[in-house]
Short mmCIF file of C-alpha atoms and ligand atoms in Angstrom, two decimals:
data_model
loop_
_atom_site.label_atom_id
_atom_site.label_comp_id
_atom_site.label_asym_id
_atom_site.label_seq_id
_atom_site.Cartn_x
_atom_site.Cartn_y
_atom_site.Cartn_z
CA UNK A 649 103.74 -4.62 11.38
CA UNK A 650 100.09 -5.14 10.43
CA UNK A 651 97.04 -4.16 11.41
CA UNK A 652 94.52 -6.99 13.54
CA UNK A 653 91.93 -7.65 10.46
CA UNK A 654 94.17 -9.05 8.47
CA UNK A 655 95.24 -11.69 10.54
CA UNK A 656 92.32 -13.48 10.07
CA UNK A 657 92.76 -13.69 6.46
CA UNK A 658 94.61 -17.11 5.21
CA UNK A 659 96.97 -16.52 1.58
CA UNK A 660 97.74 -19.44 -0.92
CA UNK A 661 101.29 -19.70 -1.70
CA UNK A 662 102.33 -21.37 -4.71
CA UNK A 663 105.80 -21.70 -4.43
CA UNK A 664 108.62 -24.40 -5.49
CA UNK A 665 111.28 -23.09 -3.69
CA UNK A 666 111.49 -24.71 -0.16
CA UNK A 667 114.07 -21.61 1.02
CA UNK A 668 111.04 -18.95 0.05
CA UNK A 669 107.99 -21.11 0.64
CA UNK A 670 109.47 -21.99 4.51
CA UNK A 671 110.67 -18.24 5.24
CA UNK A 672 107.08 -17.22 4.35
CA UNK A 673 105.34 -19.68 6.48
CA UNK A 674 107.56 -18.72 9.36
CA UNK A 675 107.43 -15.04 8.91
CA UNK A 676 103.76 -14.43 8.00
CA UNK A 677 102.83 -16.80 10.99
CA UNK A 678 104.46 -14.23 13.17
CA UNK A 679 102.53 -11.99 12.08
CA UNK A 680 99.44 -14.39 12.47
CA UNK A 681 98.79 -14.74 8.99
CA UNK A 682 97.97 -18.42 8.00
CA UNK A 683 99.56 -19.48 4.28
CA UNK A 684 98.49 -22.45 2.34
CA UNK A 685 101.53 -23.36 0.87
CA UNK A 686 101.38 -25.07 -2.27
CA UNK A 687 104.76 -26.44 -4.15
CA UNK A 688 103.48 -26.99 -7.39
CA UNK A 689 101.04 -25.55 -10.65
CA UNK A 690 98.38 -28.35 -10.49
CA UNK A 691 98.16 -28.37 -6.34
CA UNK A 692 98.49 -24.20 -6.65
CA UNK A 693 95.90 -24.18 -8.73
CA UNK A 694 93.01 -26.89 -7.46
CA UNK A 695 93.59 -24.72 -3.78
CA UNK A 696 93.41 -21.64 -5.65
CA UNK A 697 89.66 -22.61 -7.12
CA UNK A 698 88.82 -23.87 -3.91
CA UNK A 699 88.21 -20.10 -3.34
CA UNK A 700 89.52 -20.39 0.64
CA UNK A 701 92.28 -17.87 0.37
CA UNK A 702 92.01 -13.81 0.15
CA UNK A 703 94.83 -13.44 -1.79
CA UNK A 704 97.48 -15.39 -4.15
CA UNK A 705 101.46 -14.82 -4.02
CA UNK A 706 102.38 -16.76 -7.27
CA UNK A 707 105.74 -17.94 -7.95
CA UNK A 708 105.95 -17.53 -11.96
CA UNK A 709 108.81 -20.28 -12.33
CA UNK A 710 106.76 -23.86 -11.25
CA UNK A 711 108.07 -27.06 -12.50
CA UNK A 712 105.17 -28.41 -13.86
CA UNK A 713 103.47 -25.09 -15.05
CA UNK A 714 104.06 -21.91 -15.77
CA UNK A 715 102.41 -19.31 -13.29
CA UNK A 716 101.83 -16.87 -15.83
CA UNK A 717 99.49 -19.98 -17.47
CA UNK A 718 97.69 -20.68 -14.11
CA UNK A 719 97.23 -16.83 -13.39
CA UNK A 720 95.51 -16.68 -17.24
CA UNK A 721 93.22 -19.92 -16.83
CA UNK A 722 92.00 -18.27 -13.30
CA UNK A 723 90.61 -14.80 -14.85
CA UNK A 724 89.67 -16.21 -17.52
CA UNK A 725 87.48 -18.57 -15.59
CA UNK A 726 86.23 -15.40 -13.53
CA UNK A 727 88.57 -15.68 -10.33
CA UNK A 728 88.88 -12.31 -9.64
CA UNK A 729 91.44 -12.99 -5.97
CA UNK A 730 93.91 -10.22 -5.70
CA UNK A 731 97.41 -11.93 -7.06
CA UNK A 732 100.87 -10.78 -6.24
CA UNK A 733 103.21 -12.22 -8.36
CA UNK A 734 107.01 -13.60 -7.05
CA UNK A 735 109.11 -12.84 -10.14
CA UNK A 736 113.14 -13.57 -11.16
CA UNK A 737 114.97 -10.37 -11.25
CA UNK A 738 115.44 -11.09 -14.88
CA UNK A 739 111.77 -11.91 -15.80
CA UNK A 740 110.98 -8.39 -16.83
CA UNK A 741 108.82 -9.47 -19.69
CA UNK A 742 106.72 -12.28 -17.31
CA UNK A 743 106.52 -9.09 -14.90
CA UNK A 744 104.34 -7.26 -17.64
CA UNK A 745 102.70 -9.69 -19.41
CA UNK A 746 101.30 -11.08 -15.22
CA UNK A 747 100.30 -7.43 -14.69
CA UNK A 748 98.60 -7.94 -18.23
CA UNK A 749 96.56 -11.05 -16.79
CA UNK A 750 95.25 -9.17 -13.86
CA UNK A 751 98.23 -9.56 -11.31
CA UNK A 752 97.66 -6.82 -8.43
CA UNK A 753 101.18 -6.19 -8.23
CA UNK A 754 104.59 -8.12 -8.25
CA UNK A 755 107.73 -8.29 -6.05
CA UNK A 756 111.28 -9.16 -7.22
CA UNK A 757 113.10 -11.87 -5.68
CA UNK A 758 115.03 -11.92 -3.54
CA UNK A 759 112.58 -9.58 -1.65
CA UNK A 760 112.68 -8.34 2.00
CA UNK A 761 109.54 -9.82 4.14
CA UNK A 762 109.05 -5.73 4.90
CA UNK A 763 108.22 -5.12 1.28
CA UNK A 764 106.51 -7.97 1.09
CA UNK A 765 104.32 -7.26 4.07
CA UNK A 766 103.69 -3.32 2.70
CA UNK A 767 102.77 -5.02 -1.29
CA UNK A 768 100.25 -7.18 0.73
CA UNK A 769 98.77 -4.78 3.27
CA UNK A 770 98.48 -2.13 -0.19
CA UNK A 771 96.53 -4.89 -2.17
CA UNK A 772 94.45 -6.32 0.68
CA UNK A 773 93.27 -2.50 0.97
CA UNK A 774 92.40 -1.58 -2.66
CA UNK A 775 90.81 -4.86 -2.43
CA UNK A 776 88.60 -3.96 0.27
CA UNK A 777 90.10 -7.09 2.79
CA UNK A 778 91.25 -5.21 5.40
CA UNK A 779 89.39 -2.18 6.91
CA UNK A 780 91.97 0.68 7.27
CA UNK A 781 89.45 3.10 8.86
CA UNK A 782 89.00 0.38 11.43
CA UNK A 783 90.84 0.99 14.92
CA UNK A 784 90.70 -1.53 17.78
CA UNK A 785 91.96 -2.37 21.34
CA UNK A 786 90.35 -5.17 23.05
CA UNK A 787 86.73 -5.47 23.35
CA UNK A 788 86.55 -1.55 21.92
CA UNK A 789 86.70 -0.75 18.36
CA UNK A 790 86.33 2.25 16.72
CA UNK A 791 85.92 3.14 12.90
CA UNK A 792 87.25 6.83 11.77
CA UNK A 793 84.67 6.68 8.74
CA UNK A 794 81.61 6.23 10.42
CA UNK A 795 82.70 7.56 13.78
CA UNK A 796 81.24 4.83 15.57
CA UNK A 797 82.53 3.38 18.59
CA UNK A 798 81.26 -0.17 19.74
CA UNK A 799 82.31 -1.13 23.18
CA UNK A 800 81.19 -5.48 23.78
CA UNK A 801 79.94 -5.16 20.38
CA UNK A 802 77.47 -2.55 21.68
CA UNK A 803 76.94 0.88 20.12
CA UNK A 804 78.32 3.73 22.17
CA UNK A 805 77.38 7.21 21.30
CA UNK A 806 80.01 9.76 22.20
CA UNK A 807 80.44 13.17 22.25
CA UNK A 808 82.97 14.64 19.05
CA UNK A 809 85.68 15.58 21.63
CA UNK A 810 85.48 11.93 23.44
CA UNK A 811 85.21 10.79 20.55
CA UNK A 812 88.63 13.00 19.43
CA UNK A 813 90.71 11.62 22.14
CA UNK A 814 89.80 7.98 22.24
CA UNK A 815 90.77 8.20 18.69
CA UNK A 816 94.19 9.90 19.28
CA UNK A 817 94.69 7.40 22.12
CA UNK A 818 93.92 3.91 20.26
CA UNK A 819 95.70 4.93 16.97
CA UNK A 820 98.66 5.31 19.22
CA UNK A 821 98.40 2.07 21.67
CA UNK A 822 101.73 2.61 24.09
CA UNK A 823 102.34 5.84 23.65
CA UNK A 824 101.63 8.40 26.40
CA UNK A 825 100.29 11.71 25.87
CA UNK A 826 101.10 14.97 27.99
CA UNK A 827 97.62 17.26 29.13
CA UNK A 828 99.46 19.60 26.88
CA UNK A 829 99.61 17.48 24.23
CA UNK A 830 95.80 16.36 24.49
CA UNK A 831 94.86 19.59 24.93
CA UNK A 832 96.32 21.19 21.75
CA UNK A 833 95.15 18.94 19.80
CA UNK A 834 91.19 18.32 21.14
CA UNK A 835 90.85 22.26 21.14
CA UNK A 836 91.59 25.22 18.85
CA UNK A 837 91.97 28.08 21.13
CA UNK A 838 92.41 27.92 24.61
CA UNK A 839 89.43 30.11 25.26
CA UNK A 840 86.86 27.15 25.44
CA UNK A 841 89.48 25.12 27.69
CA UNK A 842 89.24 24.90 31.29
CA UNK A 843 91.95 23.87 33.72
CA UNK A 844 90.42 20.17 33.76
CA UNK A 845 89.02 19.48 30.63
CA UNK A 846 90.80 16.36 29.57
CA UNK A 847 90.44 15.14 33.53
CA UNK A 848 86.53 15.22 32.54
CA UNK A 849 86.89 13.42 29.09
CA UNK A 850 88.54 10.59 30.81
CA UNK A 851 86.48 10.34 33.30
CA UNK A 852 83.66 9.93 30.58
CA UNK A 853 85.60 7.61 28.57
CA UNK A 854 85.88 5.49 31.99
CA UNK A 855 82.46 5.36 32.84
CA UNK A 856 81.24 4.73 29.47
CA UNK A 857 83.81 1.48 28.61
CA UNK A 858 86.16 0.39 31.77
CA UNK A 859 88.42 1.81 34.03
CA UNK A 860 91.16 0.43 32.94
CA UNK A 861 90.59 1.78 29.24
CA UNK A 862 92.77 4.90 29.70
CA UNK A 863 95.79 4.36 31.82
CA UNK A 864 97.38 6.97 34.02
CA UNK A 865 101.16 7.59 33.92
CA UNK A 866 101.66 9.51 37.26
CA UNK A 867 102.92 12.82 36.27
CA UNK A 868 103.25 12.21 32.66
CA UNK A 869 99.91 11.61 30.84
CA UNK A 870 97.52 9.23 29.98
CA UNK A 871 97.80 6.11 27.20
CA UNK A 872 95.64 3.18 26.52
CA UNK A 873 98.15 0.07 26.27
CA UNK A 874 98.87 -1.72 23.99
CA UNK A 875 96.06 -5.42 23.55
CA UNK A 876 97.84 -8.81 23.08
CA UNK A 877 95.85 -8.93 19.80
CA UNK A 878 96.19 -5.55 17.62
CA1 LIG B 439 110.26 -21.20 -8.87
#
């Protein structure tokens, strides 16, 4: 569902509700994701200064305090970590007056882990957290911004057209990809193609990271597959 940078990121949970708090834990840790959970205001909050996490989900119901309070006291005190706040389908007012404290954005219980997950992945984005132009597949990563490619955490240079189809491959990990597929979209016209053009792209792309980078399917086309870790 996500992308690999963000599963390096841990959240703080502050949460009294053991049905929410363990669904979270379980779901986000599936995703890799590690969440400090906290159960209560005055735990939430001491975790939340410890500055550890890269974002807050913020139950606004606590027993001891309310989250609205906790979410005030942090901005005030310059905290600036994005905050999505966990709100009561009826809590329409809490909703606006959080946004009003500098929430990031809210979800209504009883929320579906896929909205959940697309909220987060939005916020961690505007915040900057996770790196969207960012591709990567093993020990290669590539970044559609700068158009650099770094292969062992070295700098390869490549050519716009291997750089074009390494692109098209990685962004699609699994999926296989016809010669006539490649080919319309790595060239406009057909006048600068010749019979083996993508054969010679991927046999640069080979030399230049591993053999094994760009996989043959017999007959079909070429993919990269799919790494254990994006
Ligand atoms: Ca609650």
């Amino acid at each position: 569902m996500f992308v690999a940078p963000i599963a390096d990121l841990q959240l703080l949970l502050i949460e009294d509700d053991p049905m929410i708090g363990q669904g979270l834990v379980r779901a986000l840790g599936d995703e890799g994701i590690r969440l400090d959970w906290q159960r209560d205001g005055t735990q939430g909050e001491r975790a939340w200064q410890s500055g550890a996490h890269a974002l807050v989900l913020l139950d606004l119901g606590l027993p001891d305090k309310s989250g609205l309070r906790i979410l005030q006291n942090q901005r005030q005190s310059g905290n600036r970590t994005p905050v999505i706040i966990l709100t009561a389908r009826d809590e329409v007012d809490d909703r606006v007056q959080g946004l009003e404290f500098g929430a990031d954005d809210y979800v209504v219980k009883p929320f579906g882990l896929a909205e959940l997950m697309a909220r987060l992945g939005a916020v961690l984005r505007r915040s900057g957290l996770v790196d969207n132009n960012r591709l990567t597949n093993g020990e290669i990563a590539l970044n559609r911004e700068t158009r650099e490619v770094t292969y062992r955490d070295k700098l390869q240079s490549l050519p716009p057209r291997e750089f074009e189809l390494l692109h098209i491959l990685l962004d699609n990990p699994g999926r296989i990809f016809s010669r006539e597929q490649l080919e319309n979209r790595l060239y406009q016209t057909r006048r600068d193609l010749s019979r083996h053009a993508i054969d010679v792209l991927i046999h640069s792309l080979r030399k230049k990271f591993d053999e094994e980078i760009v996989r043959n399917v017999r007959g079909v086309g070429w993919m990269v597959l799919k790494h254990p870790s994006s």
